[in-house]
Short mmCIF file of C-alpha atoms in Angstrom, two decimals:
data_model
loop_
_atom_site.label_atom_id
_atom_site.label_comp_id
_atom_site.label_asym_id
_atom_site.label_seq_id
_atom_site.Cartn_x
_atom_site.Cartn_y
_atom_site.Cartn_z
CA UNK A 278 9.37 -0.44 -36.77
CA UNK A 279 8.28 -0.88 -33.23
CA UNK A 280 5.18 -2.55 -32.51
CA UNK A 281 2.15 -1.63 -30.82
CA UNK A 282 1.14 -4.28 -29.66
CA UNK A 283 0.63 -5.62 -26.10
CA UNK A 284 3.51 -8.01 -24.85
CA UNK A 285 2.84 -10.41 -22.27
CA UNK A 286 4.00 -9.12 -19.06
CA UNK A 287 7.13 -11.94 -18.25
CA UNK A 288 6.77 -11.15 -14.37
CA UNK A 289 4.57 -9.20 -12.31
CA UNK A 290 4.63 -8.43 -8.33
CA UNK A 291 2.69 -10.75 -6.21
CA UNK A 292 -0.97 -9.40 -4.95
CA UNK A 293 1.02 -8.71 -1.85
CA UNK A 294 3.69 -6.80 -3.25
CA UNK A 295 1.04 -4.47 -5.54
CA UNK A 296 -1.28 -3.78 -2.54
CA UNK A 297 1.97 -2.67 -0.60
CA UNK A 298 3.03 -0.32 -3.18
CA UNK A 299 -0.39 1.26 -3.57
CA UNK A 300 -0.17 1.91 0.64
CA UNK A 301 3.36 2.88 1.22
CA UNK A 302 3.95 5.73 -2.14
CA UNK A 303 1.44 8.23 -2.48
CA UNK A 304 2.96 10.58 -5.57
CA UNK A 305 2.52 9.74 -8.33
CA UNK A 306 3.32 11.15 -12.21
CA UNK A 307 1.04 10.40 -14.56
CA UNK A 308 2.92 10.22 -17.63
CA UNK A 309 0.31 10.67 -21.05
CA UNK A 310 -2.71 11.89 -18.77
CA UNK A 311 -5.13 13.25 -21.02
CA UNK A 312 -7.33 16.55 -20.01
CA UNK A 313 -10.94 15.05 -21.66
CA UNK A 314 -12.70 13.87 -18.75
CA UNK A 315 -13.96 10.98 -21.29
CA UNK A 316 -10.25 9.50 -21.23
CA UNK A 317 -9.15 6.70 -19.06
CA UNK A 318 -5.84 8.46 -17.48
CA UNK A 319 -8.64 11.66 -16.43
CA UNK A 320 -10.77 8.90 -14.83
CA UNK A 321 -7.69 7.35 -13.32
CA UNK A 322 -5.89 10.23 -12.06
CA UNK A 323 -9.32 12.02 -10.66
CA UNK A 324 -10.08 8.57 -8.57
CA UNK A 325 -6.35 8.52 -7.32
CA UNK A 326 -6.61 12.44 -6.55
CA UNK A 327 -9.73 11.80 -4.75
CA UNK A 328 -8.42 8.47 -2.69
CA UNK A 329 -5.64 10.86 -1.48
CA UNK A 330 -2.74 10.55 -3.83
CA UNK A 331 -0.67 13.30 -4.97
CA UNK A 332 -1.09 13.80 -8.30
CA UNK A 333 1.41 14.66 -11.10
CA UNK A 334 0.21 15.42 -14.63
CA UNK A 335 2.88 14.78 -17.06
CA UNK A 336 1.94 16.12 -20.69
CA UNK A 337 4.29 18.04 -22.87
CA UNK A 338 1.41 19.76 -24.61
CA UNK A 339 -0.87 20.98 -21.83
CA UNK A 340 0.23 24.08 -19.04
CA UNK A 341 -2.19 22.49 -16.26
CA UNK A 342 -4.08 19.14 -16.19
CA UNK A 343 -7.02 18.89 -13.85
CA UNK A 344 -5.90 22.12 -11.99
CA UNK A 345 -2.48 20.78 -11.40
CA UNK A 346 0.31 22.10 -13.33
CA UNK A 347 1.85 19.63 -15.88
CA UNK A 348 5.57 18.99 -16.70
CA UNK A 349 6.77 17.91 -20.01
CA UNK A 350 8.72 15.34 -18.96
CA UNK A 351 9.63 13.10 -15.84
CA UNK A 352 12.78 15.07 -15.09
CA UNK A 353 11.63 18.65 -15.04
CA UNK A 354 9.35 17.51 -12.39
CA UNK A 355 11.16 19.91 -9.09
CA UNK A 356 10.32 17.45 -6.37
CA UNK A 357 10.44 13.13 -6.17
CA UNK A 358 8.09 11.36 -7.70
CA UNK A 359 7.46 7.66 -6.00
CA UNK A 360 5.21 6.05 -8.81
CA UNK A 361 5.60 6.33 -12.49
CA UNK A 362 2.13 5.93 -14.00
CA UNK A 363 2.29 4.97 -17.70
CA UNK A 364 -0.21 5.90 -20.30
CA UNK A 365 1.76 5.44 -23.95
CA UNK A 366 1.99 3.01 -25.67
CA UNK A 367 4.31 0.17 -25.47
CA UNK A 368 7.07 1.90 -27.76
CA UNK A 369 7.15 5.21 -25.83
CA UNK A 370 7.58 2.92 -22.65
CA UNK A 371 11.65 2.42 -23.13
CA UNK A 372 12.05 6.68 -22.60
CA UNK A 373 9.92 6.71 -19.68
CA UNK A 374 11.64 3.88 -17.87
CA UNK A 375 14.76 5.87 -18.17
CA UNK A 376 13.45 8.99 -17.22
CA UNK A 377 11.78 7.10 -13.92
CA UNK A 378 15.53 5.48 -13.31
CA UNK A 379 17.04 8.67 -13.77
CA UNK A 380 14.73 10.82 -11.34
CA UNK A 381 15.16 7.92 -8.19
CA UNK A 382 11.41 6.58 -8.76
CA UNK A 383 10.77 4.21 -6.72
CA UNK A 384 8.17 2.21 -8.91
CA UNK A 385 6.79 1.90 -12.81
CA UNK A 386 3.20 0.99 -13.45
CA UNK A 387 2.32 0.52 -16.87
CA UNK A 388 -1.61 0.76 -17.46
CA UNK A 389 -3.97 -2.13 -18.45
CA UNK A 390 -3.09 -2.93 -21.93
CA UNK A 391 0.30 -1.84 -21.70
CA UNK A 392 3.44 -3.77 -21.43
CA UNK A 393 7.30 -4.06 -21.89
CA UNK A 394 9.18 -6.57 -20.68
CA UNK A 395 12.97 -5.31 -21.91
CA UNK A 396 11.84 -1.90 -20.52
CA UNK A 397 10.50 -3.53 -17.52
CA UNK A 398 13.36 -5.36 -16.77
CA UNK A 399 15.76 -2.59 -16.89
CA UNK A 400 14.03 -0.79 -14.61
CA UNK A 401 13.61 -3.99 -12.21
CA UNK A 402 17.85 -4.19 -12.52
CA UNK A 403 18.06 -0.74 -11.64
CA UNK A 404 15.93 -1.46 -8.29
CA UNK A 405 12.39 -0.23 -9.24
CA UNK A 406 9.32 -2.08 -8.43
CA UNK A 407 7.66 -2.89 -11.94
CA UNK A 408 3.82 -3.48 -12.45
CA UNK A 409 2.88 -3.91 -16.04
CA UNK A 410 -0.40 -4.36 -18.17
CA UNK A 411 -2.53 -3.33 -15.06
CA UNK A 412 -4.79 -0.84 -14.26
CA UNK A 413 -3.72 1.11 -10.89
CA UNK A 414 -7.94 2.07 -10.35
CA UNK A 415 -8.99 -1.42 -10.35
CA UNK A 416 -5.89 -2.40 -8.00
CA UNK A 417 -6.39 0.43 -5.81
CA UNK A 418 -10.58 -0.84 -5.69
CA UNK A 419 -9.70 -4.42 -5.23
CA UNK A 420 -7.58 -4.12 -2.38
CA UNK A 421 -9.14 -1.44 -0.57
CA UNK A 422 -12.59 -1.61 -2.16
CA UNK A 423 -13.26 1.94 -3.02
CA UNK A 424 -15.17 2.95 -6.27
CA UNK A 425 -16.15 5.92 -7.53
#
């Protein structure tokens, strides 16, 4: 049975690296985004929407997310996605990761909380940036110091 728990991330960018991946891609699938405002991937997605980000729900039970239509999965998305935004938990990771390798993302951030370093490092062999167990909100704040 897989676990739910939280592994430790084994590696991580570098401040450096994480602030450049939040300026250079700007689209960005959110995979698990919820449509209750009182979730953390609404919060999330709604600041990155409003700090200029394009925005891609991904939800296989919900036609439009936030006004934006929502895909099922990461390939029926018509159009690249840079940034794979992870809300599942750690043992739905392993399909996403291929899905993100698969569709030419560039990058795979896995939210505060959630981690998987087999996953991760698959996706770091196959050339993909990898952030895990961090929240892409309080990145984008810290290095660019807008809250909301």
């Amino acid at each position: 049975m897989a676990s739910t728990q939280c592994e430790v991330p084994a590696f991580n960018p570098e401040d450096s690296e994480i602030k450049e991946i939040l300026s250079q891609y700007k689209i960005i699938a959110v995979v698990g985004l919820s449509d209750d405002p009182s979730k953390d991937s609404n919060r999330v997605a709604q600041y990155l929407i409003h700090h200029g980000y394009t925005v891609v729900p991904v939800n296989p039970t919900k036609e439009t997310i936030l006004g934006l239509k929502s895909y099922p999965d990461l390939k029926s998305i018509p159009f690249p996605v840079e940034i794979v935004d992870i809300f599942r938990k750690p043992a739905d990771v392993p399909p996403v990761v291929d899905d993100a390798i698969a569709i030419g993302a560039k990058v795979v951030w896995m939210q505060l909380g959630i981690a998987h370093n087999e996953a991760a490092k698959k996706a770091k062999e196959a050339g993909l940036k990898v952030v895990q167990s961090k929240c892409i909100k309080i990145e984008h704040t810290r290095y660019f110091g807008t809250g909301q």
